Short mmCIF file of C-alpha atoms and ligand atoms in Angstrom, two decimals:
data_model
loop_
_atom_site.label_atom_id
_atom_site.label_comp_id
_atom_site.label_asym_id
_atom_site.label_seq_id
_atom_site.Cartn_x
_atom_site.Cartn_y
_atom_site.Cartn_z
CA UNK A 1 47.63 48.25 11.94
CA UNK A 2 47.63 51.43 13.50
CA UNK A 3 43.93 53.00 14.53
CA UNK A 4 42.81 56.17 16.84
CA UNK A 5 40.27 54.42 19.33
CA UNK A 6 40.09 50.79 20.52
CA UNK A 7 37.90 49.58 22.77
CA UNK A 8 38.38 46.38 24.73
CA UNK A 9 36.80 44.36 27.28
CA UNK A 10 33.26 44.73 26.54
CA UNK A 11 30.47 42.67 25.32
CA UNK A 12 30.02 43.61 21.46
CA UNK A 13 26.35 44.17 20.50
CA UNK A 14 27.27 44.87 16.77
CA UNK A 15 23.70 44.10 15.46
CA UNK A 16 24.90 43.21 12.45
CA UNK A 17 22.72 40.79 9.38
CA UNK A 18 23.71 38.10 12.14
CA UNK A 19 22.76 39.58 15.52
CA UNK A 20 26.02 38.70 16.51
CA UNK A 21 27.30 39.65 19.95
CA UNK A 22 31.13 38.94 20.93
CA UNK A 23 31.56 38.47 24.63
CA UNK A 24 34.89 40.15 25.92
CA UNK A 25 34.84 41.75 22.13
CA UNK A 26 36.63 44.37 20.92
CA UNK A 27 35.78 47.51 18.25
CA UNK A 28 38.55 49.61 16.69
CA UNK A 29 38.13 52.60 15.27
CA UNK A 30 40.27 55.01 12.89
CA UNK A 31 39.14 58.51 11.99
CA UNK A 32 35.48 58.41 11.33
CA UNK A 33 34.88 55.14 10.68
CA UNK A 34 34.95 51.79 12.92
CA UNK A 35 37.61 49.57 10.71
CA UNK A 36 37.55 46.30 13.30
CA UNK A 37 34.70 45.04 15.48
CA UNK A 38 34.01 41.37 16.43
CA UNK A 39 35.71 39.03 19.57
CA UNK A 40 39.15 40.30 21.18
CA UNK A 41 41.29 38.93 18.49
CA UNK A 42 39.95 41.22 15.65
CA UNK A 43 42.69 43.81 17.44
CA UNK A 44 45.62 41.63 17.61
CA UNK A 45 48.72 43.77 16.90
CA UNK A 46 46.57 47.08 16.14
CA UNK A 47 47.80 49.84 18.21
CA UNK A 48 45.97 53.21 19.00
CA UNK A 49 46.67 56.27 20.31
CA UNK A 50 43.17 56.02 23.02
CA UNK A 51 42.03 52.88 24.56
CA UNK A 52 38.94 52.61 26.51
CA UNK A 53 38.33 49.37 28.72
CA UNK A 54 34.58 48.96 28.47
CA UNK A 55 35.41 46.87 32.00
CA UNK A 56 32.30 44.11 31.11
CA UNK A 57 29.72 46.48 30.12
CA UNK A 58 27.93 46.37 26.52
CA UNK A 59 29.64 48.17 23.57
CA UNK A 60 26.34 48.87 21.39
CA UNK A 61 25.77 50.68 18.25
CA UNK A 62 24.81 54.37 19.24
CA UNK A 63 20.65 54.73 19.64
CA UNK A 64 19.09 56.74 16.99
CA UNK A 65 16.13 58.62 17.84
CA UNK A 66 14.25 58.89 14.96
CA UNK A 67 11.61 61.88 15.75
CA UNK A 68 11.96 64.67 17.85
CA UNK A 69 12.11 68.34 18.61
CA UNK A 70 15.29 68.65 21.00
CA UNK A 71 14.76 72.78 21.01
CA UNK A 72 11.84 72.57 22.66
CA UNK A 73 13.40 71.63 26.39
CA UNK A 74 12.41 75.21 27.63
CA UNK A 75 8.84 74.30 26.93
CA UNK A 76 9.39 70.46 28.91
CA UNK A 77 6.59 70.47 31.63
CA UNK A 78 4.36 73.41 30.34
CA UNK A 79 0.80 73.21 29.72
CA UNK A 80 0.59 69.76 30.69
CA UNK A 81 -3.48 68.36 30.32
CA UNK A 82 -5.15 70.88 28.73
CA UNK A 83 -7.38 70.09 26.16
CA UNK A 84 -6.23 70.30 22.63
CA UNK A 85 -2.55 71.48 23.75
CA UNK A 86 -0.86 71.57 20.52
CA UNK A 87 -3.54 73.72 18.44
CA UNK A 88 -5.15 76.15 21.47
CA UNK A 89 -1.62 76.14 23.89
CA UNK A 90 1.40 75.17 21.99
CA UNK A 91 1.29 76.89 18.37
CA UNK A 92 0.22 80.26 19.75
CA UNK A 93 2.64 80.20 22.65
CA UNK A 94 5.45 79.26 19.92
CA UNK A 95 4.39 82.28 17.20
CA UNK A 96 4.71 85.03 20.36
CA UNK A 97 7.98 83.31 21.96
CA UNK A 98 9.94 81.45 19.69
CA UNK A 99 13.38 83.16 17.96
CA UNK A 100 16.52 81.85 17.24
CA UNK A 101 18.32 82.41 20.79
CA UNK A 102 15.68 80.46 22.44
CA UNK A 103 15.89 77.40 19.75
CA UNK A 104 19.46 76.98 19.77
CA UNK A 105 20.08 77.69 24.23
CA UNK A 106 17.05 75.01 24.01
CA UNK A 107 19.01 72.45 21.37
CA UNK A 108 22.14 72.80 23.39
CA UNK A 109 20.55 71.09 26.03
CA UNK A 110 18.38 68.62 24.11
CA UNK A 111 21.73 67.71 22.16
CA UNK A 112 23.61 67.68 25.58
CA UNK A 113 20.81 65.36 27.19
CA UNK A 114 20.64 63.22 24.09
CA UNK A 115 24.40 62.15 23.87
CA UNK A 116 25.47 61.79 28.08
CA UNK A 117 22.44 58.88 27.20
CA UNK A 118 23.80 57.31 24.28
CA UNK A 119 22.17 58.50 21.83
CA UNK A 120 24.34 59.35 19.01
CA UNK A 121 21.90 59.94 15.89
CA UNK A 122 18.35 62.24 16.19
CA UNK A 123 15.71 63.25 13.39
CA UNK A 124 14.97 66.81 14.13
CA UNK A 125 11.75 68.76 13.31
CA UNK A 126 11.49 72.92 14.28
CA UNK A 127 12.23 75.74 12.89
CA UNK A 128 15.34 77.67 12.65
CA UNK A 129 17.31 74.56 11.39
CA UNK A 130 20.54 76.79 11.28
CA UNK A 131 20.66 76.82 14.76
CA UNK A 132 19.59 73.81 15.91
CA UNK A 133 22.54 72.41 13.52
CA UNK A 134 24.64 74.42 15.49
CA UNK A 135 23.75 73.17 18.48
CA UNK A 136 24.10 69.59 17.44
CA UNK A 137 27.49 70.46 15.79
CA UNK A 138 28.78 71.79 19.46
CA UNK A 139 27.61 69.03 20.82
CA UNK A 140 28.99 66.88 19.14
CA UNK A 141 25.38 65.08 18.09
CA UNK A 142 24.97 63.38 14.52
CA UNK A 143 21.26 65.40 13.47
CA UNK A 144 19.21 65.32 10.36
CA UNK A 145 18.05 68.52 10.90
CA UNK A 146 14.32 69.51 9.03
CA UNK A 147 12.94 72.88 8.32
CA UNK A 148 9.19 73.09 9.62
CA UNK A 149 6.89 73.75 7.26
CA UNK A 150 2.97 74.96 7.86
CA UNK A 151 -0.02 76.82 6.28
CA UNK A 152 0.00 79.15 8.99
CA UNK A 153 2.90 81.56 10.33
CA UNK A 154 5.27 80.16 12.43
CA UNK A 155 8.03 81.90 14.74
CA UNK A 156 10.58 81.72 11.61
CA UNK A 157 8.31 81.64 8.53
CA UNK A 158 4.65 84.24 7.75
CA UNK A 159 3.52 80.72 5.61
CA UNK A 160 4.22 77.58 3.90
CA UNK A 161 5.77 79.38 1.03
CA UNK A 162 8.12 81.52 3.27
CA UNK A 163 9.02 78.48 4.65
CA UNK A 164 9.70 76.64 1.54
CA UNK A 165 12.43 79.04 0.13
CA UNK A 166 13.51 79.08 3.96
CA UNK A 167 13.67 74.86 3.59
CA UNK A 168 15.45 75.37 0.10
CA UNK A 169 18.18 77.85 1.51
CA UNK A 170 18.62 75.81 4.76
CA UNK A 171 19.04 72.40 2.61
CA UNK A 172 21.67 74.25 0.39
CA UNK A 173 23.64 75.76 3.61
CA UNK A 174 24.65 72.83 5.47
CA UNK A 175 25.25 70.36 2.72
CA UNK A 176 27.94 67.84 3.17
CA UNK A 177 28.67 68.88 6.52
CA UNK A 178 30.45 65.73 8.94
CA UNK A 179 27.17 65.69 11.41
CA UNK A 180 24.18 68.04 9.92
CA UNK A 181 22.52 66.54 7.17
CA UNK A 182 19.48 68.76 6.20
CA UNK A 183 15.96 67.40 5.77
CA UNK A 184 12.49 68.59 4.83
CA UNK A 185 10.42 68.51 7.87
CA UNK A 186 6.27 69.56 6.65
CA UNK A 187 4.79 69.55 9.46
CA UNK A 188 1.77 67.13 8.38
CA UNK A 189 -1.01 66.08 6.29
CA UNK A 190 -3.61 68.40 8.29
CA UNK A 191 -1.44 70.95 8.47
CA UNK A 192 -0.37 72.02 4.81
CA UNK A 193 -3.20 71.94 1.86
CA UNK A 194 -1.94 70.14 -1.49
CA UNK A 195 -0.29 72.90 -3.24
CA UNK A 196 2.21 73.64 -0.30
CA UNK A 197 2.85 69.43 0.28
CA UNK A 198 3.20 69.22 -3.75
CA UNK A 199 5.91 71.52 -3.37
CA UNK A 200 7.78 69.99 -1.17
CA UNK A 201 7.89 66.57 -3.08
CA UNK A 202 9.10 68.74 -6.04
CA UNK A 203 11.96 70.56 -3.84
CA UNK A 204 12.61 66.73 -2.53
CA UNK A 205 13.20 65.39 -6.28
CA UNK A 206 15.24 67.98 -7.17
CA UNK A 207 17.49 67.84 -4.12
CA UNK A 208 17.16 64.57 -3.03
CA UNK A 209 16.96 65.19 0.12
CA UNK A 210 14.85 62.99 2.87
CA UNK A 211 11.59 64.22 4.52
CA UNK A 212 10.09 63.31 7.66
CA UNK A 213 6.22 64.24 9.18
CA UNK A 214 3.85 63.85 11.34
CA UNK A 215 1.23 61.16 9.85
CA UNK A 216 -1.71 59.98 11.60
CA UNK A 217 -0.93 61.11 14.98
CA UNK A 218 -4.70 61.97 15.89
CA UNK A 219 -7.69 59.99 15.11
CA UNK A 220 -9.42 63.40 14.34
CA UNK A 221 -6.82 64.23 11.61
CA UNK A 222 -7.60 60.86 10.29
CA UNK A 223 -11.42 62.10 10.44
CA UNK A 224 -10.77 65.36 9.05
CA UNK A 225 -9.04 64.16 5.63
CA UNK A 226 -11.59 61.23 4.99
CA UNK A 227 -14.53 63.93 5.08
CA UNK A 228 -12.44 66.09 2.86
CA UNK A 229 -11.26 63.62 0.69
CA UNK A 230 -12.20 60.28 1.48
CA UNK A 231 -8.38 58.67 2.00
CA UNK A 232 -6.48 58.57 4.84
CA UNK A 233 -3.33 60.70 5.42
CA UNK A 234 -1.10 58.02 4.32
CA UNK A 235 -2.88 56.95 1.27
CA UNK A 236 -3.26 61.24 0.51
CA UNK A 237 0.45 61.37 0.94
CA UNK A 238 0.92 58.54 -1.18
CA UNK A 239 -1.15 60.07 -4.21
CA UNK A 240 0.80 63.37 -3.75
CA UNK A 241 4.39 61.02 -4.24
CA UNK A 242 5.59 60.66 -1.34
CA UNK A 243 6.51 57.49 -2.14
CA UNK A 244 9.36 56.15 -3.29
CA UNK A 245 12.04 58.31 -1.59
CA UNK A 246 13.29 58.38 1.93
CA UNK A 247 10.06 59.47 3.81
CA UNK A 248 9.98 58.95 7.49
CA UNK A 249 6.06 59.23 8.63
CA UNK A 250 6.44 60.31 12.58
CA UNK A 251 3.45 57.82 14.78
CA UNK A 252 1.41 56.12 12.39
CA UNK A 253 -1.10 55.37 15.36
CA UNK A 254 -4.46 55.28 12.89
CA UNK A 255 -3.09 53.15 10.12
CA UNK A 256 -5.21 50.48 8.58
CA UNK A 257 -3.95 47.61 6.88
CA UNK A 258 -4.39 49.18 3.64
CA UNK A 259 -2.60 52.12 4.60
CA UNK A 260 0.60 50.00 5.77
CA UNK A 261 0.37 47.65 2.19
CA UNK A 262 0.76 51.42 1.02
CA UNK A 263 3.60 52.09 3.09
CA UNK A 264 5.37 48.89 2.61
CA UNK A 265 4.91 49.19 -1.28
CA UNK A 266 5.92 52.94 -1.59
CA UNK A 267 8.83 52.38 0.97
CA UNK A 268 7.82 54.94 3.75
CA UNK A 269 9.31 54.11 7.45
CA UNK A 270 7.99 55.18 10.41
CA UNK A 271 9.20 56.72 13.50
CA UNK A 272 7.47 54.48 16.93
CA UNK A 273 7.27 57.37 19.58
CA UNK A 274 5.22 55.17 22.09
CA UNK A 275 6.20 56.77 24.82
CA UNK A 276 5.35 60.37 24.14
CA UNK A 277 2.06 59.03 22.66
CA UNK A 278 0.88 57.05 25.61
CA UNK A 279 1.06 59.81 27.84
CA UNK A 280 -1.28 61.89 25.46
CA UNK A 281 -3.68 58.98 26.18
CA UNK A 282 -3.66 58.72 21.81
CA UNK A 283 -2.97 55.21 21.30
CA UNK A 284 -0.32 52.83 19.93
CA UNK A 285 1.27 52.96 16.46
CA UNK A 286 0.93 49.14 15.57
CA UNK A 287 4.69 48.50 15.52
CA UNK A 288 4.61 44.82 15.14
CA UNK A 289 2.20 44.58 12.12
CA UNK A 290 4.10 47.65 10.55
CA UNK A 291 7.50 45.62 11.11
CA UNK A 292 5.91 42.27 10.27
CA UNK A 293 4.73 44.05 6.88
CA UNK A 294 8.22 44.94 6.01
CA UNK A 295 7.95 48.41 7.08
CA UNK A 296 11.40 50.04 8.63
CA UNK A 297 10.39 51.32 12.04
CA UNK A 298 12.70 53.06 14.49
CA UNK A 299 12.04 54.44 17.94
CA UNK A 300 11.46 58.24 18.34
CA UNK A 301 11.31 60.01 21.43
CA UNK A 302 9.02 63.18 20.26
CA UNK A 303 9.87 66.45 21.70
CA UNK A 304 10.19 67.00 25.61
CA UNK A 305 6.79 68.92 25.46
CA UNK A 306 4.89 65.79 24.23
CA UNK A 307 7.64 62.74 25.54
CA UNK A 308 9.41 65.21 28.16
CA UNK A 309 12.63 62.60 28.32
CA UNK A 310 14.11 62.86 25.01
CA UNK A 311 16.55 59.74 25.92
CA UNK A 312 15.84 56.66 23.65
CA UNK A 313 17.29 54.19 26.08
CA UNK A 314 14.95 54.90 29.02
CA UNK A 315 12.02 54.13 26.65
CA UNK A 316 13.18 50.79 25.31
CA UNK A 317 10.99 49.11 28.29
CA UNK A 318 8.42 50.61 27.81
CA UNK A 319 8.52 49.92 24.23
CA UNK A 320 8.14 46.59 24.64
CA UNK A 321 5.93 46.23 27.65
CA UNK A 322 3.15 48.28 26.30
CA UNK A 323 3.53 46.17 23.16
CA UNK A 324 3.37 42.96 24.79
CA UNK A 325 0.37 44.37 27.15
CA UNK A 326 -1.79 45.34 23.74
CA UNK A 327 -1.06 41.70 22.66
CA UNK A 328 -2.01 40.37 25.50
CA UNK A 329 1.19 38.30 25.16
CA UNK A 330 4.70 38.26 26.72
CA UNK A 331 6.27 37.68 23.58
CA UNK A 332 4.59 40.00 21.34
CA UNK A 333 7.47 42.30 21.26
CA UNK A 334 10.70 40.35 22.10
CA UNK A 335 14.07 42.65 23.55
CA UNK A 336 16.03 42.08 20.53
CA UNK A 337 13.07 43.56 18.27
CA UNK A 338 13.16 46.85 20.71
CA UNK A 339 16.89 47.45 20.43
CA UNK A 340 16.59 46.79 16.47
CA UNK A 341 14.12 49.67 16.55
CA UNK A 342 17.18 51.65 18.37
CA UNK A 343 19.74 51.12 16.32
CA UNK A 344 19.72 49.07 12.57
CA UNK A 345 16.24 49.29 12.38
CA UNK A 346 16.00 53.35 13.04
CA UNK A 347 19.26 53.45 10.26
CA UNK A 348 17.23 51.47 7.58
CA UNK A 349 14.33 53.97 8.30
CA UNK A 350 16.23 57.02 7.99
CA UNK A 351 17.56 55.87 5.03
CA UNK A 352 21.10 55.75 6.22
CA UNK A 353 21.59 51.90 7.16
CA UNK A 354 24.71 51.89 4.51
CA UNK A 355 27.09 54.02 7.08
CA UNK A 356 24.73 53.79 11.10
CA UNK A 357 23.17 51.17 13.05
CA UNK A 358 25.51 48.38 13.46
CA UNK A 359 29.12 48.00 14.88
CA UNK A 360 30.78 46.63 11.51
CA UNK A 361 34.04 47.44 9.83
CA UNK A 362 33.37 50.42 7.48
CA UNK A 363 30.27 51.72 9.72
CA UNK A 364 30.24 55.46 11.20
CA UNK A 365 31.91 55.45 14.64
CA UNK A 366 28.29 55.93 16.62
CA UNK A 367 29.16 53.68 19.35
CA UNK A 368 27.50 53.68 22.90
CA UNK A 369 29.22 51.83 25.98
CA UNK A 370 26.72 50.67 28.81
CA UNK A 371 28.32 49.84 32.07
CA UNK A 372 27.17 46.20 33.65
CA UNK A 373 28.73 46.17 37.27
CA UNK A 374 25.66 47.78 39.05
CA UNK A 375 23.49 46.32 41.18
CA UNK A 376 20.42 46.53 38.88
CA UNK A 377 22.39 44.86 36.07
CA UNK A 378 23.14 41.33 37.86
CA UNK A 379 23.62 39.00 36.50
CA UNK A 380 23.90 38.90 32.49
CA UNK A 381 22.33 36.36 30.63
CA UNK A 382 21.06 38.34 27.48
CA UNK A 383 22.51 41.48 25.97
CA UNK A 384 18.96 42.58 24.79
CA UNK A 385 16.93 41.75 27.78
CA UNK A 386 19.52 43.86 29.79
CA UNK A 387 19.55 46.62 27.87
CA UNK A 388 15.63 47.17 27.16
CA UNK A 389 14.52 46.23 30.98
CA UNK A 390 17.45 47.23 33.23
CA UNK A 391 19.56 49.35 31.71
CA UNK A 392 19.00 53.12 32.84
CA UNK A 393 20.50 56.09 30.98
CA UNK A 394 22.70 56.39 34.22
CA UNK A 395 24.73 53.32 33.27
CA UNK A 396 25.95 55.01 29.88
CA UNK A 397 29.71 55.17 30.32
CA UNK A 398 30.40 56.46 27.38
CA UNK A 399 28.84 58.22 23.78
CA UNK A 400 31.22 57.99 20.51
CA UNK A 401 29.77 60.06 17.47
CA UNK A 402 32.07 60.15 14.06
CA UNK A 403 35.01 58.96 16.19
CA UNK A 404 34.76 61.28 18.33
CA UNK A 405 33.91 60.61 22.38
CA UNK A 406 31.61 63.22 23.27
CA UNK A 407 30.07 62.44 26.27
CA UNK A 408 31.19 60.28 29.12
CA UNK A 409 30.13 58.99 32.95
CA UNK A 410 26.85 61.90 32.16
CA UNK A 411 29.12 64.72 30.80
CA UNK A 412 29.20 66.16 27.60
CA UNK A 413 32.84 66.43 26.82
CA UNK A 414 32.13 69.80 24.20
CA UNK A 415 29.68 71.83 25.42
CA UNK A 416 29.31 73.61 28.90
CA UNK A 417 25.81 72.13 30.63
CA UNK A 418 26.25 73.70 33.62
CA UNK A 419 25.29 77.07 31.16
CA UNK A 420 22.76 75.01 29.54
CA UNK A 421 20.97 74.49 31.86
CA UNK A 422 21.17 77.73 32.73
CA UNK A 423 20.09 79.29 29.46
CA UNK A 424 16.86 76.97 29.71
CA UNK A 425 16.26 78.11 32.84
CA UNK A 426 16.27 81.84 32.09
CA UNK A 427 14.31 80.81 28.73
CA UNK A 428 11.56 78.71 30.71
CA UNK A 429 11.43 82.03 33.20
CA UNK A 430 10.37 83.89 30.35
CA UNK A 431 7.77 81.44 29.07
CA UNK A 432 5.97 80.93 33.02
CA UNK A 433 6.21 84.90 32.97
CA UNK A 434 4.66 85.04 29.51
CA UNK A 435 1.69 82.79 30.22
CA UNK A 436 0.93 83.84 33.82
CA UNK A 437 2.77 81.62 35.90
CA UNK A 438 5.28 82.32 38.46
CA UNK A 439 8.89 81.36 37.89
CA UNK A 440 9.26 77.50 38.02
CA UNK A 441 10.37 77.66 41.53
CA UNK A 442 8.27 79.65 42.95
CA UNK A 443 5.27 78.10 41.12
CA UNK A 444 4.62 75.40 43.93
CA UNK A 445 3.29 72.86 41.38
CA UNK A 446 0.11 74.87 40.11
CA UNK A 447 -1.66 74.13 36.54
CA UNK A 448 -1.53 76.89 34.25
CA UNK A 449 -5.05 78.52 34.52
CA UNK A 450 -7.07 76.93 31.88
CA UNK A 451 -8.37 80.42 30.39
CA UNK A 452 -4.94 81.76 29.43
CA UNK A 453 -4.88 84.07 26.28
CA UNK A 454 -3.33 80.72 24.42
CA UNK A 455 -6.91 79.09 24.67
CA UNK A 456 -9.30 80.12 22.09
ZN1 ZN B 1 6.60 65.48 16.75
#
């Protein structure tokens, strides 16, 4: 058998139905598509026109991250503390400074950033989808790429209708292409009134087409809805139909347990951005029970405002440590369960388990290769425990998207990141200069002033 890509010499993580991992493994790979994976005899007498000799370290199926906003790097850093950021700082800020040039120099690097860690797979929420998919395309970065929706104007769309037909054109544009697949993105629950978030259930039937939100992120959004309506976001979304289709609900930190026998009947999944919502001080999204319940859950990074590192693999211990810290238990979230959350289990909740998530014959080519021979990484007696608590994004040797190696030793192989980080630069110079504060280096590590025009 001929193929384009093998890989030998590493240890295969395939997560497959049987967890199995093949020490000194192998994975081959022809066009798009991995056609052999399993020990080193699964590519006796295929030939290929690249080899890469993973030299030891852990071939693993690429990480998905399934929530973020990888535009928003200029913004990484800004406006850190102050009290309600996201209503008061971030949306105004957005409306006065967002266009397209500053979305897609910003996805360039979020792309870029994403795939040198081994992440191979994102759910995107923003606006000006078009150019974020552009982004991801140069890259080289697998995206489901959402159109933000709101009741209010955002930088792309005067209101939720505008944004609507903008969702329906954007959905139409990029259909069937190899990396983009377009999404609806609403923004959430509190956000959009019934008419708008009926709307975009209809637009999802008749396209078909998965949507992703923000759902119970805040405990006041939780409060806000009950005194409106008495149910909770998730059992409001659930009346409106957002059931039964591929619906990924972003956090999920104030679910009850009858909200989660909603989810797991109505099939919603939920994207687990622990990391991003611990450092807002908001709480923990009950991953466990959710998973327990039958719930697909994958890991999500949130944008680099809210998360700032956008890498899934420098989260994983965290993941699991705050998990097992809330339980008061060392086993309450085991390694395995973490990296299931990264890979399989993120594929399952995007709805695309059938092609990502596990090194299998017949899978996508999303394939990550973690070296093993540093210092940190000695010695090896579990793949999971490895990856989750020692592995760093610094040991990814190597990031394989549709076949395709695109990053490799911390380079992007299609894209220029010397000029992206460039173009973020000049963009973030234009943000300090728009809210008062002196170019980043120059700025000596002050707080924005707390009375900027942002805060209402
Ligand atoms: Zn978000």
């Amino acid at each position: 058998m001929r193929a384009d890509l093998i890989i030998r010499n590493g240890h295969v993580v395939s997560m497959d139905g049987d967890f199995s991992v093949h020490v000194g493994g192998a994975v081959a790979v022809s066009g798009d598509r991995i056609v052999a994976a399993g020990p080193a005899s699964v590519v006796e007498g295929v030939t290929a026109t690249q080899e890469i000799d993973a030299e030891g370290g852990l071939v693993i199926p690429g990480l998905i991250n399934s929530h973020c906003h990888f535009a928003m790097t200029p913004f990484r850093g800004l406006g850190e503390g102050l009290p309600n950021r996201l209503e008061r700082f971030m949306w105004p800020l957005e409306r006065d400074m967002v266009d397209g040039d500053l979305v897609e120099a910003g996805a360039v690097l979020g792309a870029i950033e994403m795939v040198v860690a081994g992440t191979t797979c994102v759910v995107d929420s923003y606006t000006y989808p078009e150019r974020r998919a552009l982004a991801a395309d140069k890259v080289g970065l697998r995206a489901l790429i959402g159109q933000t929706i709101m009741n209010q104007r955002t930088p792309d769309s005067p209101d939720w209708r505008a944004g609507l037909r903008r969702a329906e054109g954007w959905l139409g544009d990029w259909a069937g292409h190899r990396l983009v697949t377009p999404i609806l993105s609403p923004h959430s629950p509190y956000a959009l009134d019934d008419e708008a978030l009926a709307g975009i259930v209809a637009l999802s039937d008749r396209s078909g087409c998965s949507i992703t939100m923000h759902v119970s992120e805040f405990e006041w959004e939780a409060q806000r809805l009950r005194e409106r309506r008495g149910l909770t976001p998730v059992a409001h979304l659930d009346a409106l139909g957002f059931s039964n289709r591929v619906f990924i609900a972003a956090h999920c930190i104030f679910v009850d347990d009858d909200d989660i026998a909603i989810m797991a009947r109505g099939g919603m999944s939920v994207a687990h951005n622990m990391v991003a919502n611990i450092k807002a001080g908001k709480g923990v999204a009950p991953a466990g029970k959710l998973r327990r319940a039958g719930i697909a859950v994958g890991l999500g990074t949130d944008g680099p405002m809210s998360g700032n590192g956008i890498d899934t693999l420098g989260q994983l211990g965290y993941v699991a440590k705050v998990a097992n810290l809330m339980a008061l238990d060392n086993a309450a979230m085991p390694p395995r369960d973490v990296v299931e959350m990264a890979t399989i289990g993120a594929a399952r909740a995007i709805g695309m388990a059938d092609v990502l998530g596990s090194l299998e014959a017949g899978k996508k080519a999303d394939i990550a290769i973690i070296r093993t021979d540093q210092p940190h990484m000695q010695p090896l007696y579990d793949v999971y425990t490895s990856l989750v608590f020692s592995a760093t994004t610094r040991d990814v040797r190597a990031t394989i998207v549709d076949g395709r190696l695109v990053a490799r030793d911390g380079v992007p192989l299609h894209a220029d990141m010397p000029a992206a980080i460039a173009g973020v630069r000049a963009a973030g110079a234009r943000l300090a200069a728009h809210v008062g504060l002196p170019p980043l280096e120059m700025s000596g590590g002050h707080a924005i002033p707390p009375a900027r025009p942002f805060l209402s």
